[in-house]
Coordinates of C-alpha atoms in Angstrom, one line a residue:
Chain F
N739 CA -19.9 12.3 -26.5
A740 CA -20.0 15.1 -23.9
G741 CA -18.9 13.0 -20.9
V742 CA -20.0 14.5 -17.6
T743 CA -21.7 17.9 -17.7
Q744 CA -22.8 20.1 -14.8
T745 CA -25.3 22.9 -14.6
P746 CA -24.9 25.7 -13.6
K747 CA -21.2 26.7 -13.8
F748 CA -21.5 29.5 -11.2
R749 CA -24.1 30.5 -8.7
V750 CA -24.5 33.0 -5.9
L751 CA -27.1 32.3 -3.2
K752 CA -28.2 34.1 -0.1
T753 CA -28.3 32.2 3.2
G754 CA -31.5 30.2 3.4
Q755 CA -32.1 29.9 -0.3
S756 CA -32.4 26.6 -2.0
M757 CA -31.0 25.3 -5.3
T758 CA -30.4 22.1 -7.3
L759 CA -27.2 21.2 -9.1
L760 CA -27.6 19.0 -12.1
C761 CA -25.1 16.4 -13.3
A762 CA -25.6 14.5 -16.5
Q763 CA -23.4 11.7 -18.0
D764 CA -23.8 10.1 -21.4
M765 CA -21.4 7.1 -20.9
N766 CA -24.1 4.8 -19.4
H767 CA -22.2 4.7 -16.1
E768 CA -23.7 2.9 -13.1
Y769 CA -21.9 4.9 -10.4
M770 CA -22.2 8.6 -9.8
Y771 CA -20.8 10.9 -7.1
W772 CA -20.9 14.4 -5.8
Y773 CA -17.8 15.9 -4.2
R774 CA -17.0 19.3 -2.8
Q775 CA -13.6 20.9 -3.1
D776 CA -12.3 23.3 -0.5
P777 CA -8.8 24.9 -0.2
G778 CA -6.4 22.6 1.6
M779 CA -9.0 19.8 2.0
G780 CA -8.9 18.0 -1.3
L781 CA -12.1 16.4 -2.5
R782 CA -14.7 15.2 0.0
L783 CA -17.5 12.8 -1.0
I784 CA -21.0 14.2 -0.3
H785 CA -23.3 11.5 -1.6
Y786 CA -23.0 8.8 -4.2
S787 CA -25.2 6.4 -6.2
V788 CA -24.5 2.9 -7.3
G789 CA -27.4 2.8 -9.8
E790 CA -30.7 4.3 -10.9
G791 CA -33.0 4.9 -8.0
T792 CA -30.3 4.4 -5.3
T793 CA -28.4 7.0 -3.2
A794 CA -26.1 6.8 -0.2
K795 CA -24.3 9.2 2.1
G796 CA -20.6 10.0 1.8
E797 CA -18.4 11.6 4.3
V798 CA -20.0 15.1 4.4
P799 CA -23.7 14.6 3.6
D800 CA -25.3 17.1 6.1
G801 CA -27.2 19.9 4.5
Y802 CA -27.5 18.1 1.1
N803 CA -29.9 15.8 -0.6
V804 CA -29.6 13.9 -3.8
S805 CA -31.8 12.0 -6.3
R806 CA -31.1 9.6 -9.1
L807 CA -34.4 9.1 -10.9
K808 CA -32.7 8.5 -14.3
K809 CA -29.4 6.6 -14.8
Q810 CA -27.8 9.5 -16.6
N811 CA -28.7 12.2 -14.1
F812 CA -27.7 12.8 -10.5
L813 CA -29.1 15.9 -8.7
L814 CA -27.6 17.6 -5.7
G815 CA -30.0 19.8 -3.6
L816 CA -29.3 22.4 -1.0
E817 CA -32.6 23.0 0.9
S818 CA -31.4 25.9 3.0
A819 CA -28.0 27.2 1.9
A820 CA -25.4 28.2 4.5
P821 CA -22.1 30.1 4.0
S822 CA -20.3 26.9 5.0
Q823 CA -21.5 25.4 1.7
T824 CA -19.5 27.9 -0.3
S825 CA -17.4 25.6 -2.4
V826 CA -16.7 24.1 -5.8
Y827 CA -18.9 21.1 -6.5
F828 CA -17.8 18.3 -8.8
C829 CA -19.8 15.4 -10.1
A830 CA -18.1 12.2 -11.3
S831 CA -19.1 8.9 -12.7
T832 CA -17.6 5.5 -13.4
Q833 CA -18.7 2.3 -15.0
G834 CA -17.6 -0.4 -12.5
L835 CA -15.1 -1.9 -10.2
S836 CA -12.3 -2.8 -12.6
S837 CA -10.7 0.3 -13.9
G838 CA -10.8 2.7 -10.9
E839 CA -11.1 5.7 -13.2
Q840 CA -13.7 8.3 -12.3
Y841 CA -14.7 10.8 -15.0
F842 CA -15.3 14.3 -13.6
G843 CA -17.5 17.2 -14.7
P844 CA -16.1 20.8 -15.0
G845 CA -17.5 21.8 -11.6
T846 CA -20.0 24.3 -10.2
R847 CA -18.7 27.3 -8.2
L848 CA -21.2 28.1 -5.5
T849 CA -21.0 31.2 -3.2
V850 CA -23.4 31.6 -0.3
T851 CA -23.6 35.1 1.2
Chain O
G405 CA -10.0 3.4 6.3
N406 CA -7.6 4.0 3.4
S407 CA -5.9 7.3 3.1
V408 CA -3.2 9.2 1.2
T409 CA -0.9 12.0 2.2
Q410 CA 0.8 14.2 -0.3
M411 CA 3.3 17.0 0.0
E412 CA 2.0 20.5 0.4
G413 CA 2.6 23.0 -2.3
P414 CA 2.9 25.0 -4.2
V415 CA 5.9 23.5 -6.0
T416 CA 7.5 26.1 -8.2
L417 CA 9.9 25.0 -11.0
S418 CA 11.4 26.4 -14.0
E419 CA 10.7 24.8 -17.4
E420 CA 12.7 21.6 -18.0
A421 CA 13.3 21.0 -14.3
F422 CA 12.8 17.6 -12.7
L423 CA 9.6 17.1 -10.8
T424 CA 8.8 15.0 -7.8
I425 CA 5.6 15.1 -5.9
N426 CA 5.5 12.8 -2.9
C427 CA 2.5 10.6 -2.0
T428 CA 2.3 8.0 0.7
Y429 CA -0.6 5.8 1.5
T430 CA -2.1 4.0 4.5
A431 CA -4.3 1.1 3.6
T432 CA -5.5 -2.4 4.4
G433 CA -4.1 -4.7 1.8
Y434 CA -2.8 -3.4 -1.5
P435 CA -5.1 -0.9 -3.0
S436 CA -5.0 0.6 -6.5
L437 CA -3.3 4.0 -6.6
F438 CA -3.9 6.9 -8.8
W439 CA -2.7 10.3 -9.8
Y440 CA -5.3 12.8 -11.0
V441 CA -4.6 16.2 -12.5
Q442 CA -6.8 19.3 -12.4
Y443 CA -6.0 22.1 -14.9
P444 CA -7.2 25.6 -14.1
G445 CA -11.0 25.9 -14.3
E446 CA -11.5 22.2 -15.1
G447 CA -12.5 19.0 -13.4
L448 CA -10.1 16.3 -12.4
Q449 CA -8.8 13.8 -15.0
L450 CA -6.9 10.6 -14.5
L451 CA -3.2 11.0 -15.2
L452 CA -2.0 7.5 -14.4
K453 CA -2.6 4.5 -12.2
A454 CA -1.1 1.4 -10.7
T455 CA -3.0 -1.6 -9.5
K456 CA -0.4 -3.7 -7.8
A457 CA 3.0 -3.5 -6.1
D458 CA 6.0 -2.7 -8.4
D459 CA 3.6 -1.5 -11.1
K460 CA 4.7 1.7 -12.9
G461 CA 2.0 3.9 -14.2
S462 CA 3.0 6.4 -16.9
N463 CA 1.4 9.0 -19.1
K464 CA 2.4 12.3 -20.8
G465 CA 5.9 11.9 -19.5
F466 CA 4.8 11.4 -15.9
E467 CA 5.6 8.3 -14.0
A468 CA 4.8 6.8 -10.6
T469 CA 5.9 3.4 -9.2
Y470 CA 3.8 1.6 -6.6
R471 CA 6.2 0.8 -3.8
K472 CA 4.9 -1.5 -1.2
E473 CA 7.9 -1.4 1.1
T474 CA 7.7 2.3 1.5
T475 CA 3.9 2.6 1.0
S476 CA 4.6 5.3 -1.6
F477 CA 3.5 6.4 -5.1
H478 CA 5.6 9.4 -5.9
L479 CA 4.9 11.3 -9.1
E480 CA 7.9 12.2 -11.3
K481 CA 8.6 13.9 -14.6
G482 CA 12.0 14.4 -16.0
S483 CA 11.4 17.8 -17.7
V484 CA 8.3 19.9 -16.9
Q485 CA 6.6 22.3 -19.2
V486 CA 4.6 25.4 -18.5
S487 CA 1.6 23.5 -19.7
D488 CA 2.1 21.1 -16.7
S489 CA 1.0 23.8 -14.3
A490 CA -1.9 22.3 -12.5
V491 CA -3.0 20.7 -9.2
Y492 CA -2.1 17.1 -8.8
F493 CA -4.0 14.7 -6.6
C494 CA -2.9 11.4 -5.3
A495 CA -5.8 8.9 -4.6
T496 CA -6.4 5.4 -3.6
R497 CA -9.4 3.0 -3.5
G498 CA -10.0 0.2 -1.2
V499 CA -9.6 -3.5 -1.7
N500 CA -12.9 -5.3 -1.8
T501 CA -15.0 -2.2 -1.4
G502 CA -18.6 -2.5 -2.5
F503 CA -18.3 0.3 -4.9
Q504 CA -15.9 2.6 -6.6
K505 CA -14.9 4.9 -3.8
L506 CA -11.8 7.0 -4.1
V507 CA -10.0 8.8 -1.3
F508 CA -8.1 11.9 -2.4
G509 CA -5.1 13.7 -1.0
T510 CA -5.3 17.4 -0.4
G511 CA -3.6 18.2 -3.8
T512 CA -0.3 19.8 -4.7
R513 CA -0.2 22.8 -6.9
L514 CA 2.6 22.9 -9.5
L515 CA 3.7 26.2 -11.0
V516 CA 6.1 26.1 -13.9
S517 CA 7.7 29.3 -15.2
P518 CA 9.3 29.8 -18.6

């Protein structure tokens, strides 16, 4: 049972390049999330999904797109990377409304130059 | 919407010292409250939680009590260890939200020296 995994762990992009971050969970969770973590700002929700085939915007969605074609995977895309997207990205998942606990992946450190 | 405010760090302590990290919340109703911990190079993991007023969450020697009258959920530990060095996040979720959305504080870094 691997929990939540993220690929890649590190990446350096040039401005304007595109990339996709992959999140996978093996806990059969319904809900999945993408956050970004920046110094002094805590975690901010980018996009989330309440089930396979659904996605919705969080508080900082601009410049990102997501897809959830399979229940276990949640992809975060950057179509045209900008230096402001330099951050650490975390994926998380949870089963439902009762426990409140979200399970986090180890993070992807992205640098855009 | 709901929000949490936690003390800025870093908090620097010697081993076996007493720890308090303050967290206050602003919310409609009585939301669940959480403390998450992030060890270096890792993702966040749930440390403890409380779902109603006067509840005390506890884990690994850490405790926090949900205090409605002061809208607080301060994290405490009686004797910290070097291995407790990490970033601690207070979080809340709303009542009657349609999905599991958490709102995090900015995090407090704890540094424990031998």
